[in-house]
């Protein structure tokens, strides 16, 4: 960079030097080139540029001179030139016809004095970085220019309209910059241009008008700009020589013009990622030279025209995500040059045409996420010997996987997941030596897993989950040594887990959950140093959890839930510093929580419910500061609920200590858990009063449900890619449910039932406006139901039964319009049951019984209800009274109007008296 | 615990699952939601990926995971009532009062054979009271008041022997008030403010729906 700074001093000196002593042009040119060289940073490629080598540049690298010794070409592509063009004195190189500096590290501006190169026919400055500079309009003065390439330079500003003065230019490439619209009023058509390339720029508005008059164009690329409006019809009438048209990734709308069929030389048509509508014009089938047809990601709709079968040159068709809703026309099987077919994400129906077996050049075949059905023809695999990728997932294909698949020996990716394929998995898959990704999950496949799959030395992914596979996991799988993902969950696999899986050194995700696996967890799994996920839940594994699992240093999720594991939780597991999710629930584990648990500082979810664990909650747990879910329910834990729990575990969203032997008071510090959504302390021996501070639980104090949906409980990767999520049991409307995901993130509830809590229900609980479920039943609570209970507008389930509550049921209870489950039975409540809204739909009397003083529907009427001569037995008694009052009063009031009609209508008069008789009868019958 | 959320697979599971009826009940409710505007997000918990709708807020199931209650009173939702609701075979309580439901009451609600209570009061429903309601043999409470319903009260409703509460006040009904069956016991206030609804029907020589 220093050299640039001395340039003003050097230049006059050199000019003087050249004019005075060196008469020849060659010597002037040599000096100009050397001056530029000296401005570059470490120009190793230019080591031959030296006056010591030669006083003329004739022999210098990249320089070509004419017979007179004058420089005519400077060609230095990919020469690692680092600097700028500022010090290249173009005026000293008047004979230059070709300048190629492609792929260097040139920065700064393109100097405007480049216009001095008046003989220049070819300029290639592509793939440098003139970031932030514009194209100098003076380039437009280079009237001999035939080939102009400025692509991939981060150039900005409008395309200078002066470039349209380049009357001889044939190749014009300004792509991959940030160029904006030229002044179209001054930009005249380029009469000679055949190759016009402006992709990945910032062109806006309608199709550039000047292009429509560049009538010699054979290649036009406007991809990835911001162009709008329709594709002009004149495109196809004017540019009849077009061989390649690329309008991908713009905002073109309207229909695909049928006039495109005029482009009889068109080979490549790229219209993907626009807003085109109105279907695929069948006439496109008449462009017989077409090799590439891309219409993907448009809202085309309609069918795949069978006329496309006429495109006998077609090699590549991509109409993905275009809302197509037809069958696949068998005529496409006539396009025997096809090697790339991508029709995924449409609503295509029917089967795969048998004629496709003629497409013998097929290499990549993708028709996933359609509504296709029928069987997969074995002929595809015997005929498609070039097949690399076969992706038909997420359809409704039935029948067997043809064993002939073993003939397609170049196959790398086989995606058959989410179909209705049945039968067994052909062992011939083991013959596909190149196989990398094999996903057959979510089908109805049966039978065993072939031992031959161990032959697949390139296999990275083996995904057979959610099928009906049986038999044992073949130990030979351990030979597929590149395997990273092995998903066999949700099958009926039996036997034990082969210890050979411990040989899979690259294995990152191993999930064998929900099978019928028995036996011990192999200790050899400790070799899986890259393992992030180990899922063995819902099997019949027994024995102790091997302490060797503590060596799985990369482990993020460990799921051993719902087995028959016994013994203690090995202390070694607490060495797993990355472990986020630990599920050991529903086993027969005993002993205490390891005192070293505090070293698991990544732990977010700890599921230990339904074991035989004992002891207290260890103090060390307070170092697990990321804990969001702590479920110790249904064990034999005892002692107090520690006060530090509220003070230290500030991320807790779920605290479930249900069905243990905790005693003492509920610590008021729990109110510090500002994210707590579910507090379940039911079925313990807790005593004392309910802390008033629970009314401060921030996350429950809002009924703006949107707040709680932010962020799931687990990290994105765990929840989405791996399908792992927290599941929590709650008692909801009198029934136990397991909730997860969205429901879990929205649920706000408190369950303190079946303890020995006493004194009043704190009025502050009515500040928890978002509460959906509140269960305080089976305690010794006294006093009255908080008057403001009606503030809990989201409450759906409320159980206060079996306490000593007294007084009246607050009338505000009737304003709980979401309430669908209520129980206040077996208290000492009195007075009239409020009515209205939901309460008039909660008509089961048992929710109020056992309160001697309660009356009114659905219980018998209140005795203090004054004179009421009609005895009614229905549960809606008080409403029935209305009937009679109104029959008596209402008619008297309305009588006058009625008689006035009777005077004018004879037949009505008759009818009316029959009606009166009727009413009379009705009263006397009672 | 390894509960997996493969959304695409859900539809297939739905078709294959033996508990198809429960799943289809979720689909019914989603059909309702799909047509509604829900500015207060009360339907936010209606997670389509779940096996059944029993943990959705405002939905209650029985022991067999069949939907028995839909409680959306005063929930600030608007839009039409989905005819699909008629598929909730075990629904006992349809509580949709105090919203902005609009359009007609679908005939299909007459298929809710277990229904005990239908509270559609306080909406903007128009059109007639479906004759098909005569099939709701378990119905005890029918509150359609404060809507914009028109036409006559279907005579067929007199066969609803369990009907205890019937309120169609504040609508635009016409014709006469039936007097047979349970209608013998309903107070006139239940029919108030229907400017073209005439006093109890007159049997005998007059047509039932005169003036309508």
mmCIF file of C-alpha atoms in Angstrom, chain A residues 44-45 47 134 191 203 221 228 261 281 439 491 496 574 660 717 779 879:
data_model
loop_
_atom_site.group_PDB
_atom_site.id
_atom_site.type_symbol
_atom_site.label_atom_id
_atom_site.label_comp_id
_atom_site.label_asym_id
_atom_site.label_seq_id
_atom_site.Cartn_x
_atom_site.Cartn_y
_atom_site.Cartn_z
ATOM 1 C CA UNK A 44 4.950 -13.300 -7.178
ATOM 2 C CA UNK A 45 3.328 -14.177 -10.490
ATOM 3 C CA UNK A 47 8.660 -12.239 -11.160
ATOM 4 C CA UNK A 134 -19.512 2.030 -10.049
ATOM 5 C CA UNK A 191 -27.267 -4.588 -31.905
ATOM 6 C CA UNK A 203 -32.651 -4.513 -11.341
ATOM 7 C CA UNK A 221 -29.733 -14.374 -17.930
ATOM 8 C CA UNK A 228 -41.849 -7.571 -11.791
ATOM 9 C CA UNK A 261 -43.137 -21.791 -28.352
ATOM 10 C CA UNK A 281 -48.914 -24.207 -21.481
ATOM 11 C CA UNK A 439 -34.349 -43.816 4.883
ATOM 12 C CA UNK A 491 -40.602 -51.216 15.620
ATOM 13 C CA UNK A 496 -30.601 -57.677 23.063
ATOM 14 C CA UNK A 574 -22.931 -36.601 36.229
ATOM 15 C CA UNK A 660 -43.624 -38.422 47.355
ATOM 16 C CA UNK A 717 -31.927 -29.263 17.559
ATOM 17 C CA UNK A 779 -56.555 -30.519 52.290
ATOM 18 C CA UNK A 879 -86.685 -21.596 35.678
#
